[in-house]
Amino acid sequence: MKKNSIKKETLHEVTFTLNGKKVTCKIKGATVLLDLIRDVFDLKGTKSGCNEGECGACTVLVNGAPVNSCLYLAINANGKQIETIEGLIGHDGTLHPVQDSLVQSGAVQCGFCTSGMAMAIKSMVDLYETGQHVPGDIRTELPSRDEIKKYLEGNLCRCTGYVKIIDAAEKLFAKEDCR
Amino acid sequence: MNFEIISPTTTDELLVAIEKCQNRHFRFGAGCTDLLMELKKNPADDLTVINLAQVVDDRLTNLTKTSKLYRLGSMFTAGRIVVNDELKTHFPVLHESAHNLASTQIRQVATVGGNLCTASPSGDIACALVALGARCEMLNTNGKSRSVAVTDFFTGPRKTVLKSNEVLYGISVPLNNKETAKIYSRFIKIGTRRSMECSVVSLACHIQTDAKGVILAAGVAIGASAPTIRLAKDACSSLIGKTFKKITRKEKEEFAATVLSYASPITDIRATAWYRKEVLFNISKSIFE
């Protein structure tokens, strides 16, 4: 009897919260979160840039922490809260303050890095809002430009030169409702 | 990229999974930031990944303190080291190394155990742990544990003493000397940019002095300068008893030369061996400034 050369792959069931909605699906062991988000859930806002953890275009929040979804095994999303850029927008279509600030500051050029940037900035704002630490320092005052730069070190932008992106983040922290 | 994955949820299940995989090609997946990169570039056939991320065990994931040491579970992430004030106070070099590792996103998932088991000669957290005189605790499939100094954990580039039936369980860092009044700590990473950088040369040091500034203990480790991260033992012991602020220029140079004697760098795409030696000598001297 001829043996089937293609081995049947084991599928794993994962259940997690995606932008506030509980979802369940079956995935291969080697599936990364990025592919699951884009190809299975059809959320194309999360971008595939370098696909090796360098550029941050694929940044999503896992339980509030920014991670590179291209280097995150989808199986480990099980039981977690996943937020993507699509989850930022309000029910009535209004932009999230982070998105609004990026637009107002003119921080978007080609836009490929923007969703990753927005997610990274959002996680930093959340850390501040909840009074938690921003890596390294106890929060006593608004983050400096250098702290913002350090936090966004995992997000590359090849158009803007970063100045306006950092402006956008800085303005956001300066707003009353973010303190 | 394709592989089978086993996701144990308890340490017992983990040990059973390791036992089951003894006749198979398997790898551990901790934060998976190095592993997935490697597998994307060089897909392996018939590989099984033992996923450590879902194991619920305080000893594997948390930080504990005893009267002699701090113990980090091997799944403790770089991000958690960065935000831990206790670690920052007692072991600033560990904080610095974690803070300088890759990027914010990578630090959320990258683990201490992963950094050690990857056994890169330029590992950041690993370099700090060598300077701190940390020990690795390994657990085997019979539930027995053994420990070795981090310096002896590495046997070559990407090679460790970890046996196929063992998993790195935790890392313990000895508490500072009771009389320590001040810690001089440096984590110097030389590279072409600040983020996402693999060091060209790195140096970690943790020097403890008493109230008068006399050096009580010193740990100096060098990275990307030899097949493994090295502890510059003789350079460390040469500092004991000296007053940190009163080290003369000649003594600094002697110290740097001793550190350099532990280096056997190679020439590769990032730098030449000559350059690495020059830089290492200079940064070794600079730690007293």
PDB file of N, CA, C and O in Angstrom, chain B residues 130 151 220-223 225-232 261-264:
ATOM      1  N   VAL B 130      26.145  36.664  33.608  1.00  0.00           N
ATOM      2  CA  VAL B 130      27.512  36.159  33.858  1.00  0.00           C
ATOM      3  C   VAL B 130      28.220  37.109  34.830  1.00  0.00           C
ATOM      4  O   VAL B 130      28.841  36.671  35.804  1.00  0.00           O
ATOM      5  N   THR B 151      28.340  30.883  33.530  1.00  0.00           N
ATOM      6  CA  THR B 151      29.591  30.827  32.751  1.00  0.00           C
ATOM      7  C   THR B 151      29.834  29.433  32.192  1.00  0.00           C
ATOM      8  O   THR B 151      30.358  29.284  31.095  1.00  0.00           O
ATOM      9  N   VAL B 220      32.832  41.096  35.943  1.00  0.00           N
ATOM     10  CA  VAL B 220      32.973  41.734  34.634  1.00  0.00           C
ATOM     11  C   VAL B 220      32.836  40.661  33.557  1.00  0.00           C
ATOM     12  O   VAL B 220      33.569  39.669  33.567  1.00  0.00           O
ATOM     13  N   ALA B 221      31.873  40.829  32.676  1.00  0.00           N
ATOM     14  CA  ALA B 221      31.660  39.842  31.616  1.00  0.00           C
ATOM     15  C   ALA B 221      31.754  40.514  30.257  1.00  0.00           C
ATOM     16  O   ALA B 221      31.378  41.676  30.102  1.00  0.00           O
ATOM     17  N   ILE B 222      32.278  39.774  29.284  1.00  0.00           N
ATOM     18  CA  ILE B 222      32.391  40.352  27.941  1.00  0.00           C
ATOM     19  C   ILE B 222      31.609  39.503  26.943  1.00  0.00           C
ATOM     20  O   ILE B 222      31.592  38.274  27.021  1.00  0.00           O
ATOM     21  N   GLY B 223      30.945  40.200  26.022  1.00  0.00           N
ATOM     22  CA  GLY B 223      30.143  39.513  25.017  1.00  0.00           C
ATOM     23  C   GLY B 223      30.647  39.803  23.617  1.00  0.00           C
ATOM     24  O   GLY B 223      31.339  40.800  23.393  1.00  0.00           O
ATOM     25  N   SER B 225      32.958  38.605  22.055  1.00  0.00           N
ATOM     26  CA  SER B 225      34.416  38.691  21.964  1.00  0.00           C
ATOM     27  C   SER B 225      35.078  37.324  21.962  1.00  0.00           C
ATOM     28  O   SER B 225      36.293  37.218  21.848  1.00  0.00           O
ATOM     29  N   ALA B 226      34.283  36.283  22.129  1.00  0.00           N
ATOM     30  CA  ALA B 226      34.811  34.922  22.211  1.00  0.00           C
ATOM     31  C   ALA B 226      33.666  33.981  21.822  1.00  0.00           C
ATOM     32  O   ALA B 226      32.528  34.422  21.684  1.00  0.00           O
ATOM     33  N   PRO B 227      33.929  32.677  21.675  1.00  0.00           N
ATOM     34  CA  PRO B 227      32.847  31.762  21.292  1.00  0.00           C
ATOM     35  C   PRO B 227      31.677  31.778  22.282  1.00  0.00           C
ATOM     36  O   PRO B 227      30.542  31.481  21.912  1.00  0.00           O
ATOM     37  N   THR B 228      31.966  32.079  23.529  1.00  0.00           N
ATOM     38  CA  THR B 228      30.891  32.206  24.514  1.00  0.00           C
ATOM     39  C   THR B 228      31.111  33.509  25.278  1.00  0.00           C
ATOM     40  O   THR B 228      32.178  34.115  25.173  1.00  0.00           O
ATOM     41  N   ILE B 229      30.100  33.884  26.060  1.00  0.00           N
ATOM     42  CA  ILE B 229      30.283  35.049  26.922  1.00  0.00           C
ATOM     43  C   ILE B 229      31.291  34.644  27.987  1.00  0.00           C
ATOM     44  O   ILE B 229      31.228  33.545  28.526  1.00  0.00           O
ATOM     45  N   ARG B 230      32.245  35.531  28.261  1.00  0.00           N
ATOM     46  CA  ARG B 230      33.295  35.169  29.224  1.00  0.00           C
ATOM     47  C   ARG B 230      33.242  36.039  30.477  1.00  0.00           C
ATOM     48  O   ARG B 230      32.976  37.235  30.393  1.00  0.00           O
ATOM     49  N   LEU B 231      33.563  35.409  31.593  1.00  0.00           N
ATOM     50  CA  LEU B 231      33.741  36.156  32.828  1.00  0.00           C
ATOM     51  C   LEU B 231      35.239  36.441  32.930  1.00  0.00           C
ATOM     52  O   LEU B 231      36.052  35.517  32.902  1.00  0.00           O
ATOM     53  N   ALA B 232      35.593  37.724  33.024  1.00  0.00           N
ATOM     54  CA  ALA B 232      37.016  38.076  33.110  1.00  0.00           C
ATOM     55  C   ALA B 232      37.463  37.952  34.567  1.00  0.00           C
ATOM     56  O   ALA B 232      37.636  38.944  35.277  1.00  0.00           O
ATOM     57  N   SER B 261      42.620  39.811  27.685  1.00  0.00           N
ATOM     58  CA  SER B 261      43.229  38.485  27.584  1.00  0.00           C
ATOM     59  C   SER B 261      42.157  37.380  27.536  1.00  0.00           C
ATOM     60  O   SER B 261      42.457  36.245  27.186  1.00  0.00           O
ATOM     61  N   TYR B 262      40.923  37.710  27.905  1.00  0.00           N
ATOM     62  CA  TYR B 262      39.837  36.726  27.835  1.00  0.00           C
ATOM     63  C   TYR B 262      39.158  36.718  26.472  1.00  0.00           C
ATOM     64  O   TYR B 262      38.303  35.896  26.210  1.00  0.00           O
ATOM     65  N   ALA B 263      39.518  37.676  25.629  1.00  0.00           N
ATOM     66  CA  ALA B 263      38.845  37.803  24.342  1.00  0.00           C
ATOM     67  C   ALA B 263      39.592  37.052  23.243  1.00  0.00           C
ATOM     68  O   ALA B 263      40.819  37.048  23.205  1.00  0.00           O
ATOM     69  N   SER B 264      38.830  36.397  22.376  1.00  0.00           N
ATOM     70  CA  SER B 264      39.419  35.812  21.170  1.00  0.00           C
ATOM     71  C   SER B 264      38.417  36.042  20.043  1.00  0.00           C
ATOM     72  O   SER B 264      37.789  35.125  19.549  1.00  0.00           O
TER      73      SER B 264
END
